[in-house]
CSV table of N, CA and C and ligand atoms in Angstrom, one decimal:
chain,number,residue,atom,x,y,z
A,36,UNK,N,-33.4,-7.2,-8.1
A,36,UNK,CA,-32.1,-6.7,-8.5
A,36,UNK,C,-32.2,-5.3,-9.1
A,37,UNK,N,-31.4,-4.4,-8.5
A,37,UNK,CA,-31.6,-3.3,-8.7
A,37,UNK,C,-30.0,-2.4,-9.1
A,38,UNK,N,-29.9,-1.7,-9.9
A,38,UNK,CA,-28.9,-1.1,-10.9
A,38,UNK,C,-28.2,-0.3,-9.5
A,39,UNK,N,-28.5,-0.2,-8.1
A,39,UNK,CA,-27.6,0.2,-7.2
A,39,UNK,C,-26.9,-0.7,-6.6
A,40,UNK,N,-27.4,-2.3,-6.8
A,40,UNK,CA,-26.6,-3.0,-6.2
A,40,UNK,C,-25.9,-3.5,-6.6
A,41,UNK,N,-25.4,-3.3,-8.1
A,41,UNK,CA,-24.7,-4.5,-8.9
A,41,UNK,C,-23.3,-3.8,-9.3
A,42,UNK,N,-22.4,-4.3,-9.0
A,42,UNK,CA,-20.9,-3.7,-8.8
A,42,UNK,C,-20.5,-3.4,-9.8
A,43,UNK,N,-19.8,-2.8,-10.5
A,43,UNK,CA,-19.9,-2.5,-11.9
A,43,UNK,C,-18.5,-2.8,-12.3
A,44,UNK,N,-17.6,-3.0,-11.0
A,44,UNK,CA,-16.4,-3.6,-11.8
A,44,UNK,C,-16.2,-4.8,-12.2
A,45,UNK,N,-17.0,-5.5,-11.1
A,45,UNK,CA,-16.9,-7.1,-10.9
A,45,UNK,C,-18.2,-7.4,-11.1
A,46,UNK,N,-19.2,-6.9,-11.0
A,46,UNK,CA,-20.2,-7.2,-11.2
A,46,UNK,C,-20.9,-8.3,-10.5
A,47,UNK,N,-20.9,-8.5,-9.0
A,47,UNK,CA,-21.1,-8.7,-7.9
A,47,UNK,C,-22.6,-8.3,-7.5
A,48,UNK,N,-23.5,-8.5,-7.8
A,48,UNK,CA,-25.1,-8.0,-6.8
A,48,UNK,C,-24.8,-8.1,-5.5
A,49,UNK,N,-24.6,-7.2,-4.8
A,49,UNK,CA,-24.3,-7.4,-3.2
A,49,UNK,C,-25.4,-6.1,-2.2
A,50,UNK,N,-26.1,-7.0,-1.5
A,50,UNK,CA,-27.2,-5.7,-1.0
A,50,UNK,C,-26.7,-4.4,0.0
A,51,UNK,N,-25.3,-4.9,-0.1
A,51,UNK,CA,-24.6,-3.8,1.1
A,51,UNK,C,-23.7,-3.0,0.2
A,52,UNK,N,-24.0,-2.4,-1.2
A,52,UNK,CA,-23.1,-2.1,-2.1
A,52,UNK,C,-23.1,-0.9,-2.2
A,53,UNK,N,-22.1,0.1,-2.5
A,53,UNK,CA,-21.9,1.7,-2.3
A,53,UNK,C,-22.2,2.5,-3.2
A,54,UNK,N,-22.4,3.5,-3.0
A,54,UNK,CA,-22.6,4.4,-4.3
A,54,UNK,C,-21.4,5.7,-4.2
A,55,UNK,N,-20.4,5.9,-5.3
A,55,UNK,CA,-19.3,6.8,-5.5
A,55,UNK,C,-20.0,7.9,-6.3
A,56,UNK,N,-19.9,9.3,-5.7
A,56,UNK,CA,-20.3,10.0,-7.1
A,56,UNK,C,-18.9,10.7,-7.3
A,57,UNK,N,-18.5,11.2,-8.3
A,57,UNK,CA,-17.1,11.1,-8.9
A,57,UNK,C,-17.1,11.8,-10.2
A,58,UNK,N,-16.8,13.3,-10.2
A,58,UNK,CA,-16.7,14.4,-11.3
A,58,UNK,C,-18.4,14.2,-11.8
A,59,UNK,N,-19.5,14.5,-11.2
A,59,UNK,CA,-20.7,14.2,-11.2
A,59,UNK,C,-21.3,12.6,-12.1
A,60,UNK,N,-20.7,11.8,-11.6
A,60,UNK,CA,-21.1,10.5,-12.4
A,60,UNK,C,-20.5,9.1,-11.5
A,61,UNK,N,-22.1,9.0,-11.0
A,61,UNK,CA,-22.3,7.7,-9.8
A,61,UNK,C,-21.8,6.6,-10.6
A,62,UNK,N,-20.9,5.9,-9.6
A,62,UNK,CA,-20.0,4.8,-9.4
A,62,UNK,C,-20.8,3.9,-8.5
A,63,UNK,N,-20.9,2.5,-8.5
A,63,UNK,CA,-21.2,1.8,-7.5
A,63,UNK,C,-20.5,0.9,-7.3
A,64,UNK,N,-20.0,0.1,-6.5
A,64,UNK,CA,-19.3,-1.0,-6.0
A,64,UNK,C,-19.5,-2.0,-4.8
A,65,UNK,N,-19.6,-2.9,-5.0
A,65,UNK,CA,-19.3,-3.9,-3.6
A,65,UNK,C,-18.5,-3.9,-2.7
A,66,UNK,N,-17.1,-3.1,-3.2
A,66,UNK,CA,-16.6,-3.5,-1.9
A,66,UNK,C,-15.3,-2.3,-2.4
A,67,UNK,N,-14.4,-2.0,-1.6
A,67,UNK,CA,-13.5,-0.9,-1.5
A,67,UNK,C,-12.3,-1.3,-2.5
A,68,UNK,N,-12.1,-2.6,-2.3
A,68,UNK,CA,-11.0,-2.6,-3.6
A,68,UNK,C,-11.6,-2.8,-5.2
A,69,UNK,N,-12.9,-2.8,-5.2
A,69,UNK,CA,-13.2,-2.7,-6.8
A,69,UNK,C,-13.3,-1.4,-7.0
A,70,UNK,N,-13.7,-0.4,-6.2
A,70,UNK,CA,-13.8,1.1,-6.2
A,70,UNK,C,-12.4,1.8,-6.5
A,71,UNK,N,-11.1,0.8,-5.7
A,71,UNK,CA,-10.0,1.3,-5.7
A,71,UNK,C,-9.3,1.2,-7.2
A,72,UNK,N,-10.1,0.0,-7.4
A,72,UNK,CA,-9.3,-0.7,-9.0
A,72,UNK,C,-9.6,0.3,-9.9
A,73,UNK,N,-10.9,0.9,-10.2
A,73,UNK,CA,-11.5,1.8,-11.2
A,73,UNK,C,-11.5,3.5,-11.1
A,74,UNK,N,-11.1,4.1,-9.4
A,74,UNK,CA,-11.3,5.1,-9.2
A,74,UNK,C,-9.9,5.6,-9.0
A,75,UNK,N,-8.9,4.8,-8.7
A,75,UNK,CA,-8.0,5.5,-8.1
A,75,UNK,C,-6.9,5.8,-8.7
A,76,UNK,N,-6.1,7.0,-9.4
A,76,UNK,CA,-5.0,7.1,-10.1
A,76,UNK,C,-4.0,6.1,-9.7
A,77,UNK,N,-3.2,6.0,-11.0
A,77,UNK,CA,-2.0,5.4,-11.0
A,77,UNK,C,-0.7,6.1,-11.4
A,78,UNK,N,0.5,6.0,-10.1
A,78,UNK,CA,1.4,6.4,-10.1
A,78,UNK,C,2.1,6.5,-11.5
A,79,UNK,N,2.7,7.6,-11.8
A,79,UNK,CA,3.1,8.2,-13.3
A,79,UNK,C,4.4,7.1,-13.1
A,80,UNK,N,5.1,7.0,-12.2
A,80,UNK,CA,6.8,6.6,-12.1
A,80,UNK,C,6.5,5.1,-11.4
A,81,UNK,N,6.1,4.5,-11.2
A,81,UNK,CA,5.7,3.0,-10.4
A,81,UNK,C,4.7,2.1,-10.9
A,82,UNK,N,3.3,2.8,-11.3
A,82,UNK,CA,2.5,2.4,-12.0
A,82,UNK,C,1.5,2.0,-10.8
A,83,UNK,N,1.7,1.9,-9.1
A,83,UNK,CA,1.0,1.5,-8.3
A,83,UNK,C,-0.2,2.3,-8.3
A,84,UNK,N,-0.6,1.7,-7.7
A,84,UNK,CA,-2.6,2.6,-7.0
A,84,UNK,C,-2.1,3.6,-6.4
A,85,UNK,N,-2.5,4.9,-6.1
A,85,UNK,CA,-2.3,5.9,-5.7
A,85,UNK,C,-3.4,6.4,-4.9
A,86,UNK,N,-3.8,5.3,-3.4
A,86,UNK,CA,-4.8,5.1,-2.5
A,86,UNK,C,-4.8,6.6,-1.6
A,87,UNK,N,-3.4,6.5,-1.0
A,87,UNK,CA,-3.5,8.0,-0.5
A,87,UNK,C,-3.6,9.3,-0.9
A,88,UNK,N,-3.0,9.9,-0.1
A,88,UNK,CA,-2.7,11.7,-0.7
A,88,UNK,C,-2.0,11.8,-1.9
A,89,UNK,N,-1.1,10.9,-2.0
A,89,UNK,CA,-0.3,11.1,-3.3
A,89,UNK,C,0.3,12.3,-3.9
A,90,UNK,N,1.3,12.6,-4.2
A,90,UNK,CA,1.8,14.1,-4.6
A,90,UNK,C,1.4,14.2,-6.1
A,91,UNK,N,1.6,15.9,-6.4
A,91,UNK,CA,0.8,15.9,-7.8
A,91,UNK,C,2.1,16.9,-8.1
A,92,UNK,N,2.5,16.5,-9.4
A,92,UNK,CA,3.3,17.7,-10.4
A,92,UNK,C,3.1,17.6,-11.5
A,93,UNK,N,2.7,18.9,-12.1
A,93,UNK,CA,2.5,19.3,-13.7
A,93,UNK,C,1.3,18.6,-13.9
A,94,UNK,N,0.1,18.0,-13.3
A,94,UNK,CA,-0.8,17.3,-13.4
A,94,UNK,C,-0.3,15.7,-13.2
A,95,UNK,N,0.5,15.4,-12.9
A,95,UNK,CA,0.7,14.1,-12.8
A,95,UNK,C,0.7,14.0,-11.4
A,96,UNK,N,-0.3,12.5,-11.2
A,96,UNK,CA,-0.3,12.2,-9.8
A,96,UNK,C,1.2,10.7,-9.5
A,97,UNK,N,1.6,10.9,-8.1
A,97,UNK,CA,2.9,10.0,-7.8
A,97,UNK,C,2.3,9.8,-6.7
A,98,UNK,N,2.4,8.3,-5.9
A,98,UNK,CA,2.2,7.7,-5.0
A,98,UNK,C,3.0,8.4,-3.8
A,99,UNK,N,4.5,8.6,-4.3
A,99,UNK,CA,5.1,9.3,-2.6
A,99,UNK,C,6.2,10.0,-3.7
A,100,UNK,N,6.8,11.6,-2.6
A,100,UNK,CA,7.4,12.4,-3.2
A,100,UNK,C,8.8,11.7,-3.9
A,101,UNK,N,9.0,10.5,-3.8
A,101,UNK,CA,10.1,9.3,-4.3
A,101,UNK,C,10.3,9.2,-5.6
A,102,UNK,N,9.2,9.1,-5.8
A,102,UNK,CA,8.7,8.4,-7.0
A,102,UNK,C,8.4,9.9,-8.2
A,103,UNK,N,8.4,10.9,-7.6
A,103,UNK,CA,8.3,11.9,-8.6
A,103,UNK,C,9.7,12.7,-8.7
A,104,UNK,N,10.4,12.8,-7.5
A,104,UNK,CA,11.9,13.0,-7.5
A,104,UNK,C,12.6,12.3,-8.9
A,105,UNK,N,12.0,10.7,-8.7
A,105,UNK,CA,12.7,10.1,-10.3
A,105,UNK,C,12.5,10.9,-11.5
A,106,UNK,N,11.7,11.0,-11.6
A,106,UNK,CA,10.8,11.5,-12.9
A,106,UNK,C,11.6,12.8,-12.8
A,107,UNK,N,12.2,13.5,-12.2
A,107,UNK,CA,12.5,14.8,-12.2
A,107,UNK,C,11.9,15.7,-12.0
A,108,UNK,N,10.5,15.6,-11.1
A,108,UNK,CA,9.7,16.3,-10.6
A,108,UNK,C,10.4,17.2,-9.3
A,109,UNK,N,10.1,18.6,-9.4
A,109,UNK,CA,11.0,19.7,-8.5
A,109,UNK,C,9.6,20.4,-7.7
A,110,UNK,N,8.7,20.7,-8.5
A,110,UNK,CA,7.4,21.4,-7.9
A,110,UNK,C,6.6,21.1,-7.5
A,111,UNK,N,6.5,19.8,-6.4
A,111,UNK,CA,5.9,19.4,-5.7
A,111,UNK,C,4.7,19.9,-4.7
A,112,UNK,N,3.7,19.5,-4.8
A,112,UNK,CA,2.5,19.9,-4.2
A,112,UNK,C,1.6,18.4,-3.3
A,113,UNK,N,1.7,18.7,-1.9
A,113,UNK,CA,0.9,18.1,-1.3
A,113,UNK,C,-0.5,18.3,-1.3
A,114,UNK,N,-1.2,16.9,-2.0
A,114,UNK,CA,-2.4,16.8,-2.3
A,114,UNK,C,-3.3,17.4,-0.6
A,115,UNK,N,-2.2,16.9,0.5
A,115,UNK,CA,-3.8,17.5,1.5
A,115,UNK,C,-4.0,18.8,1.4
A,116,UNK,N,-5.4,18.8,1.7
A,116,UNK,CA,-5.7,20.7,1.9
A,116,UNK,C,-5.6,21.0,0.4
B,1179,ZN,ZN1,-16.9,-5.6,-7.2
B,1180,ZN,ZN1,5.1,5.4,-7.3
């Protein structure tokens, strides 16, 4: 057993387990939704996982330009590119 293979959200030893590095600081996981649960912003206006591109205003990340329109977000920026 080795400190690459042990999931760290769930903590799962799985020999097929990934390594995330992330603002310089390795993440590992078993499997894509424990990675998703721990790595992936959550919607300012919904509270959902924010898996895709996600729009960003004022530093706040929103799942879809919908969800920041509520909030009264006007300065919208598409995360691609
Ligand atoms: Zn896991
Ligand atoms: Zn949302």
């Amino acid at each position: 057993m080795s400190d690459m293979t042990l999931c760290e959200v769930c903590g799962n030893d799985y020999d097929k387990a990934f390594v995330v590095v992330l603002n310089g600081e390795t993440h590992v996981f078993d499997s894509f939704e424990c990675a998703i649960q721990l790595l992936a912003p959550t919607c300012e206006h919904c509270g959902c996982r924010v898996i895709g591109h996600g729009v960003e205003s004022r530093g706040f990340i929103f799942c879809c330009a919908h969800c920041a329109e509520a909030v009264g977000a006007t300065d919208l920026q598409d995360r691609v590119g």
